[in-house]
PDB file of C-alpha atoms in Angstrom:
ATOM      1  CA  UNK F 220      22.997  -1.596  23.444  1.00  0.00           C
ATOM      2  CA  UNK F 221      26.245  -0.087  23.733  1.00  0.00           C
ATOM      3  CA  UNK F 222      26.825   2.184  20.256  1.00  0.00           C
ATOM      4  CA  UNK F 223      23.391   2.473  19.633  1.00  0.00           C
ATOM      5  CA  UNK F 224      23.180   6.861  19.800  1.00  0.00           C
ATOM      6  CA  UNK F 225      19.580   7.013  19.717  1.00  0.00           C
ATOM      7  CA  UNK F 226      20.442  11.122  20.560  1.00  0.00           C
ATOM      8  CA  UNK F 227      18.570  12.765  18.234  1.00  0.00           C
ATOM      9  CA  UNK F 228      15.840  10.100  17.985  1.00  0.00           C
ATOM     10  CA  UNK F 229      14.801  11.271  22.103  1.00  0.00           C
ATOM     11  CA  UNK F 230      16.582  14.954  21.701  1.00  0.00           C
ATOM     12  CA  UNK F 231      14.443  15.904  19.127  1.00  0.00           C
ATOM     13  CA  UNK F 232      11.331  13.287  19.194  1.00  0.00           C
ATOM     14  CA  UNK F 233       9.189  16.071  18.613  1.00  0.00           C
ATOM     15  CA  UNK F 234      11.193  16.530  15.229  1.00  0.00           C
ATOM     16  CA  UNK F 235      11.087  12.612  14.208  1.00  0.00           C
ATOM     17  CA  UNK F 236       7.091  13.090  15.274  1.00  0.00           C
ATOM     18  CA  UNK F 237       6.212  15.311  12.335  1.00  0.00           C
ATOM     19  CA  UNK F 238       8.319  14.006  10.085  1.00  0.00           C
ATOM     20  CA  UNK F 239       6.396  11.003  10.590  1.00  0.00           C
ATOM     21  CA  UNK F 240       3.293  12.850  10.648  1.00  0.00           C
ATOM     22  CA  UNK F 241       4.644  14.319   6.965  1.00  0.00           C
ATOM     23  CA  UNK F 242       5.410  10.907   5.564  1.00  0.00           C
ATOM     24  CA  UNK F 243       2.090   9.816   7.043  1.00  0.00           C
ATOM     25  CA  UNK F 244       0.037  12.012   4.762  1.00  0.00           C
ATOM     26  CA  UNK F 245       2.125  11.805   1.631  1.00  0.00           C
ATOM     27  CA  UNK F 246       1.590   8.071   1.805  1.00  0.00           C
ATOM     28  CA  UNK F 247      -2.067   8.059   2.066  1.00  0.00           C
ATOM     29  CA  UNK F 248      -2.988  10.285   0.089  1.00  0.00           C
ATOM     30  CA  UNK F 249      -0.591   8.190  -2.901  1.00  0.00           C
ATOM     31  CA  UNK F 250      -3.013   4.816  -1.817  1.00  0.00           C
ATOM     32  CA  UNK F 251      -5.794   6.822  -2.051  1.00  0.00           C
ATOM     33  CA  UNK F 252      -5.061   8.416  -5.582  1.00  0.00           C
ATOM     34  CA  UNK F 253      -3.375   4.332  -6.087  1.00  0.00           C
ATOM     35  CA  UNK F 254      -6.284   3.126  -5.346  1.00  0.00           C
ATOM     36  CA  UNK F 255      -9.494   3.690  -7.675  1.00  0.00           C
ATOM     37  CA  UNK F 256      -6.819   3.600 -10.638  1.00  0.00           C
ATOM     38  CA  UNK F 257      -5.515   0.326  -8.857  1.00  0.00           C
ATOM     39  CA  UNK F 258     -10.040  -1.658  -8.758  1.00  0.00           C
ATOM     40  CA  UNK F 259     -11.078   0.269 -12.232  1.00  0.00           C
ATOM     41  CA  UNK F 260      -7.832  -2.177 -13.877  1.00  0.00           C
ATOM     42  CA  UNK F 261      -8.813  -4.709 -11.839  1.00  0.00           C
ATOM     43  CA  UNK F 262     -12.238  -4.683 -11.834  1.00  0.00           C
ATOM     44  CA  UNK F 263     -11.851  -4.592 -15.708  1.00  0.00           C
ATOM     45  CA  UNK F 264      -8.683  -7.665 -16.088  1.00  0.00           C
ATOM     46  CA  UNK F 265     -10.596 -10.070 -14.067  1.00  0.00           C
ATOM     47  CA  UNK F 266     -13.733 -10.298 -16.032  1.00  0.00           C
ATOM     48  CA  UNK F 267     -11.981 -10.230 -19.138  1.00  0.00           C
ATOM     49  CA  UNK F 268      -9.087 -12.705 -18.907  1.00  0.00           C
ATOM     50  CA  UNK F 269      -7.831 -11.011 -22.571  1.00  0.00           C
ATOM     51  CA  UNK F 270      -7.148  -7.447 -20.250  1.00  0.00           C
ATOM     52  CA  UNK F 271      -4.640  -9.492 -17.301  1.00  0.00           C
ATOM     53  CA  UNK F 272      -1.764 -10.266 -19.209  1.00  0.00           C
ATOM     54  CA  UNK F 273      -0.823  -6.274 -21.617  1.00  0.00           C
ATOM     55  CA  UNK F 274      -2.187  -5.093 -18.016  1.00  0.00           C
ATOM     56  CA  UNK F 275       0.412  -5.930 -15.320  1.00  0.00           C
ATOM     57  CA  UNK F 276       3.061  -6.150 -18.279  1.00  0.00           C
ATOM     58  CA  UNK F 277       2.486  -2.300 -18.805  1.00  0.00           C
ATOM     59  CA  UNK F 278       1.980  -2.086 -15.257  1.00  0.00           C
ATOM     60  CA  UNK F 279       5.950  -3.515 -14.890  1.00  0.00           C
ATOM     61  CA  UNK F 280       7.107  -1.187 -17.263  1.00  0.00           C
ATOM     62  CA  UNK F 281       5.918   1.600 -14.800  1.00  0.00           C
ATOM     63  CA  UNK F 282       7.741   0.378 -12.517  1.00  0.00           C
ATOM     64  CA  UNK F 283      11.134   0.374 -14.030  1.00  0.00           C
ATOM     65  CA  UNK F 284      11.076   3.938 -15.284  1.00  0.00           C
ATOM     66  CA  UNK F 285      12.664   6.642 -12.930  1.00  0.00           C
ATOM     67  CA  UNK F 286      11.395   9.181 -11.366  1.00  0.00           C
ATOM     68  CA  UNK F 287      11.482  13.408 -13.125  1.00  0.00           C
ATOM     69  CA  UNK F 288      11.284  16.780 -11.903  1.00  0.00           C
ATOM     70  CA  UNK F 289      10.885  17.540  -7.740  1.00  0.00           C
ATOM     71  CA  UNK F 290       8.685  18.100  -5.245  1.00  0.00           C
ATOM     72  CA  UNK F 291       5.336  15.957  -3.584  1.00  0.00           C
ATOM     73  CA  UNK F 292       4.093  16.129  -7.429  1.00  0.00           C
ATOM     74  CA  UNK F 293       6.443  13.880  -9.133  1.00  0.00           C
ATOM     75  CA  UNK F 294       6.814  12.045  -5.311  1.00  0.00           C
ATOM     76  CA  UNK F 295       2.942  11.389  -6.040  1.00  0.00           C
ATOM     77  CA  UNK F 296       3.106  10.544  -9.623  1.00  0.00           C
ATOM     78  CA  UNK F 297       6.576   7.503  -8.306  1.00  0.00           C
ATOM     79  CA  UNK F 298       4.499   5.881  -5.265  1.00  0.00           C
ATOM     80  CA  UNK F 299       0.871   6.161  -6.825  1.00  0.00           C
ATOM     81  CA  UNK F 300       2.519   4.551 -10.343  1.00  0.00           C
ATOM     82  CA  UNK F 301       5.490   1.686  -7.982  1.00  0.00           C
ATOM     83  CA  UNK F 302       2.119   0.125  -5.974  1.00  0.00           C
ATOM     84  CA  UNK F 303      -0.205   0.060  -8.808  1.00  0.00           C
ATOM     85  CA  UNK F 304       1.679  -3.492 -10.108  1.00  0.00           C
ATOM     86  CA  UNK F 305       0.200  -4.975  -5.974  1.00  0.00           C
ATOM     87  CA  UNK F 306      -2.237  -3.182  -5.538  1.00  0.00           C
ATOM     88  CA  UNK F 307      -3.691  -4.895  -9.117  1.00  0.00           C
ATOM     89  CA  UNK F 308      -2.386  -8.404  -9.208  1.00  0.00           C
ATOM     90  CA  UNK F 309      -4.206  -8.643  -5.946  1.00  0.00           C
ATOM     91  CA  UNK F 310      -7.707  -7.260  -7.046  1.00  0.00           C
ATOM     92  CA  UNK F 311      -6.930  -9.842  -9.963  1.00  0.00           C
ATOM     93  CA  UNK F 312      -7.222 -12.301  -7.733  1.00  0.00           C
ATOM     94  CA  UNK F 313      -8.899 -12.085  -5.637  1.00  0.00           C
ATOM     95  CA  UNK F 314     -11.905 -11.304  -7.316  1.00  0.00           C
ATOM     96  CA  UNK F 315     -10.467 -15.008  -9.993  1.00  0.00           C
ATOM     97  CA  UNK F 316     -10.377 -16.668  -6.405  1.00  0.00           C
ATOM     98  CA  UNK F 317     -14.473 -16.248  -6.046  1.00  0.00           C
ATOM     99  CA  UNK F 318     -16.026 -18.712  -7.133  1.00  0.00           C
ATOM    100  CA  UNK F 319     -18.431 -18.654 -10.195  1.00  0.00           C
ATOM    101  CA  UNK F 320     -21.135 -20.562  -9.334  1.00  0.00           C
ATOM    102  CA  UNK F 321     -21.551 -18.349  -5.686  1.00  0.00           C
ATOM    103  CA  UNK F 322     -21.534 -15.219  -8.793  1.00  0.00           C
ATOM    104  CA  UNK F 323     -24.057 -17.072 -10.296  1.00  0.00           C
ATOM    105  CA  UNK F 324     -25.731 -17.864  -7.638  1.00  0.00           C
ATOM    106  CA  UNK F 325     -26.645 -14.641  -6.902  1.00  0.00           C
ATOM    107  CA  UNK F 326     -28.072 -13.868 -10.201  1.00  0.00           C
ATOM    108  CA  UNK F 327     -30.817 -16.694  -9.899  1.00  0.00           C
ATOM    109  CA  UNK F 328     -31.826 -14.811  -6.223  1.00  0.00           C
ATOM    110  CA  UNK F 329     -32.251 -11.879  -8.747  1.00  0.00           C
ATOM    111  CA  UNK F 330     -29.499  -9.186  -7.879  1.00  0.00           C
ATOM    112  CA  UNK F 331     -28.397  -7.113 -10.659  1.00  0.00           C
ATOM    113  CA  UNK F 332     -24.646  -7.132 -11.957  1.00  0.00           C
ATOM    114  CA  UNK F 333     -23.609  -3.957  -8.667  1.00  0.00           C
ATOM    115  CA  UNK F 334     -25.481  -5.850  -6.790  1.00  0.00           C
ATOM    116  CA  UNK F 335     -23.601  -8.835  -7.578  1.00  0.00           C
ATOM    117  CA  UNK F 336     -20.391  -6.920  -6.788  1.00  0.00           C
ATOM    118  CA  UNK F 337     -21.122  -4.603  -4.180  1.00  0.00           C
ATOM    119  CA  UNK F 338     -22.819  -7.331  -1.816  1.00  0.00           C
ATOM    120  CA  UNK F 339     -21.432 -10.794  -2.701  1.00  0.00           C
ATOM    121  CA  UNK F 340     -18.070 -10.622  -5.187  1.00  0.00           C
ATOM    122  CA  UNK F 341     -16.235  -7.663  -2.999  1.00  0.00           C
ATOM    123  CA  UNK F 342     -16.578  -9.168  -0.246  1.00  0.00           C
ATOM    124  CA  UNK F 343     -15.545 -12.480  -0.572  1.00  0.00           C
ATOM    125  CA  UNK F 344     -12.701 -11.083  -2.565  1.00  0.00           C
ATOM    126  CA  UNK F 345     -12.089  -8.412  -0.614  1.00  0.00           C
ATOM    127  CA  UNK F 346      -9.298 -10.525   1.837  1.00  0.00           C
ATOM    128  CA  UNK F 347      -6.798 -10.839  -0.692  1.00  0.00           C
ATOM    129  CA  UNK F 348      -7.776  -7.388  -1.470  1.00  0.00           C
ATOM    130  CA  UNK F 349      -6.644  -6.124   1.438  1.00  0.00           C
ATOM    131  CA  UNK F 350      -3.372  -8.193   1.400  1.00  0.00           C
ATOM    132  CA  UNK F 351      -3.043  -6.297  -1.440  1.00  0.00           C
ATOM    133  CA  UNK F 352      -3.315  -2.836  -0.089  1.00  0.00           C
ATOM    134  CA  UNK F 353      -0.678  -3.995   2.914  1.00  0.00           C
ATOM    135  CA  UNK F 354       1.812  -4.748   0.365  1.00  0.00           C
ATOM    136  CA  UNK F 355       1.643  -1.463  -1.552  1.00  0.00           C
ATOM    137  CA  UNK F 356       1.216   0.423   2.105  1.00  0.00           C
ATOM    138  CA  UNK F 357       4.112  -1.176   2.834  1.00  0.00           C
ATOM    139  CA  UNK F 358       5.982  -0.454  -0.167  1.00  0.00           C
ATOM    140  CA  UNK F 359       4.933   3.215  -0.365  1.00  0.00           C
ATOM    141  CA  UNK F 360       6.169   3.974   2.274  1.00  0.00           C
ATOM    142  CA  UNK F 361       9.570   2.016   1.626  1.00  0.00           C
ATOM    143  CA  UNK F 362       9.887   4.432  -1.547  1.00  0.00           C
ATOM    144  CA  UNK F 363       8.489   7.410   0.189  1.00  0.00           C
ATOM    145  CA  UNK F 364      11.378   8.251   2.558  1.00  0.00           C
ATOM    146  CA  UNK F 365      14.371   7.379  -0.981  1.00  0.00           C
ATOM    147  CA  UNK F 366      11.628  10.758  -2.588  1.00  0.00           C
ATOM    148  CA  UNK F 367      12.450  12.761   0.368  1.00  0.00           C
ATOM    149  CA  UNK F 368      16.084  13.326  -2.081  1.00  0.00           C
ATOM    150  CA  UNK F 369      13.828  15.348  -4.754  1.00  0.00           C
ATOM    151  CA  UNK F 370      12.489  17.358  -2.024  1.00  0.00           C
ATOM    152  CA  UNK F 371       8.840  15.280  -1.001  1.00  0.00           C
ATOM    153  CA  UNK F 372       9.329  15.305   2.644  1.00  0.00           C
ATOM    154  CA  UNK F 373       9.287  12.471   5.737  1.00  0.00           C
ATOM    155  CA  UNK F 374      11.366  10.681   7.472  1.00  0.00           C
ATOM    156  CA  UNK F 375      13.365  10.260   4.439  1.00  0.00           C
ATOM    157  CA  UNK F 376      14.674  13.596   5.122  1.00  0.00           C
ATOM    158  CA  UNK F 377      16.532  12.545   8.181  1.00  0.00           C
ATOM    159  CA  UNK F 378      18.463  10.127   6.566  1.00  0.00           C
ATOM    160  CA  UNK F 379      19.452  12.289   3.550  1.00  0.00           C
ATOM    161  CA  UNK F 380      20.467  14.956   5.730  1.00  0.00           C
ATOM    162  CA  UNK F 381      22.197  12.713   8.569  1.00  0.00           C
ATOM    163  CA  UNK F 382      24.550  10.676   5.344  1.00  0.00           C
ATOM    164  CA  UNK F 383      25.140  14.678   3.894  1.00  0.00           C
ATOM    165  CA  UNK F 384      26.131  15.221   7.742  1.00  0.00           C
ATOM    166  CA  UNK F 385      27.896  12.884   8.454  1.00  0.00           C
ATOM    167  CA  UNK F 386      25.824  11.950  12.008  1.00  0.00           C
ATOM    168  CA  UNK F 387      24.446   8.242  12.326  1.00  0.00           C
ATOM    169  CA  UNK F 388      22.590   9.690  15.319  1.00  0.00           C
ATOM    170  CA  UNK F 389      19.705  11.166  12.822  1.00  0.00           C
ATOM    171  CA  UNK F 390      19.984   8.426  10.084  1.00  0.00           C
ATOM    172  CA  UNK F 391      19.403   5.827  13.052  1.00  0.00           C
ATOM    173  CA  UNK F 392      16.442   7.846  14.309  1.00  0.00           C
ATOM    174  CA  UNK F 393      14.740   8.311  10.862  1.00  0.00           C
ATOM    175  CA  UNK F 394      15.994   4.564  10.512  1.00  0.00           C
ATOM    176  CA  UNK F 395      13.681   3.808  13.438  1.00  0.00           C
ATOM    177  CA  UNK F 396      10.940   5.721  12.451  1.00  0.00           C
ATOM    178  CA  UNK F 397      10.697   3.995   9.292  1.00  0.00           C
ATOM    179  CA  UNK F 398      10.569   0.273  11.293  1.00  0.00           C
ATOM    180  CA  UNK F 399       8.429   1.773  13.649  1.00  0.00           C
ATOM    181  CA  UNK F 400       6.002   3.229  10.698  1.00  0.00           C
ATOM    182  CA  UNK F 401       6.006   0.230   8.554  1.00  0.00           C
ATOM    183  CA  UNK F 402       5.489  -2.666  11.680  1.00  0.00           C
ATOM    184  CA  UNK F 403       2.626  -0.074  12.654  1.00  0.00           C
ATOM    185  CA  UNK F 404       1.250  -0.194   9.091  1.00  0.00           C
ATOM    186  CA  UNK F 405       1.545  -3.827   8.368  1.00  0.00           C
ATOM    187  CA  UNK F 406      -0.658  -4.763  12.302  1.00  0.00           C
ATOM    188  CA  UNK F 407      -3.373  -2.251  11.553  1.00  0.00           C
ATOM    189  CA  UNK F 408      -4.324  -3.880   7.844  1.00  0.00           C
ATOM    190  CA  UNK F 409      -3.643  -7.450   9.237  1.00  0.00           C
ATOM    191  CA  UNK F 410      -6.804  -6.821  11.749  1.00  0.00           C
ATOM    192  CA  UNK F 411      -8.117  -5.037   9.654  1.00  0.00           C
ATOM    193  CA  UNK F 412      -7.814  -9.025   6.771  1.00  0.00           C
ATOM    194  CA  UNK F 413      -8.795 -10.841  10.204  1.00  0.00           C
ATOM    195  CA  UNK F 414     -12.570  -8.271  10.573  1.00  0.00           C
ATOM    196  CA  UNK F 415     -13.084  -9.254   7.051  1.00  0.00           C
ATOM    197  CA  UNK F 416     -17.214 -11.079   6.567  1.00  0.00           C
ATOM    198  CA  UNK F 417     -14.970 -14.156   5.583  1.00  0.00           C
ATOM    199  CA  UNK F 418     -11.941 -14.509   7.457  1.00  0.00           C
ATOM    200  CA  UNK F 419     -15.135 -14.019  10.302  1.00  0.00           C
ATOM    201  CA  UNK F 420     -16.878 -16.638   8.472  1.00  0.00           C
ATOM    202  CA  UNK F 421     -14.010 -19.108   8.472  1.00  0.00           C
ATOM    203  CA  UNK F 422     -12.662 -19.192  12.104  1.00  0.00           C
ATOM    204  CA  UNK F 423     -16.533 -19.496  12.854  1.00  0.00           C
ATOM    205  CA  UNK F 424     -16.556 -22.673  10.892  1.00  0.00           C
ATOM    206  CA  UNK F 425     -13.146 -23.506  13.291  1.00  0.00           C
ATOM    207  CA  UNK F 426     -15.076 -23.083  16.315  1.00  0.00           C
TER     208      UNK F 426
END
């Protein structure tokens, strides 16, 4: 590994770890705010097809709007806004992937609309929804690195400080930490997808 300078990462691992935790907190907070909003929009668009194109078009326009201001609050607004496209699209796709006869059968045995949503519709759509959460969270993690430019903290701080100081080892430490965080997040959410009832049922039928 000639030329790969890991000195900053090994000598300042406590700082890198602290910035990683900051990055995780910012990313999870953004997701925690974004997901309920996306669920409301996604369920509405799945129920009323006429809303789908306007909602997704509006979210696509929001995705192109540049950030304004400095600090954590503007960064959260950016992250929440940008993640909506991926979340809403997959929520709509997941809910629409559930066959109408399945929902009608659930209603036919006496379930209320709320029970159908909680016990049938949402659980069957969950694998697709989790895939959207995975894409959204990975997007949030990557954009959060750039959010350090507006003083939001996180691992991007290493990148921008390293660039300002012409310090390649610091930049490399930030890159490695961001890639590692994204990889771990991807693995955890892929595992969560495999634990959904529908995924377990599919595996059971193959045995």
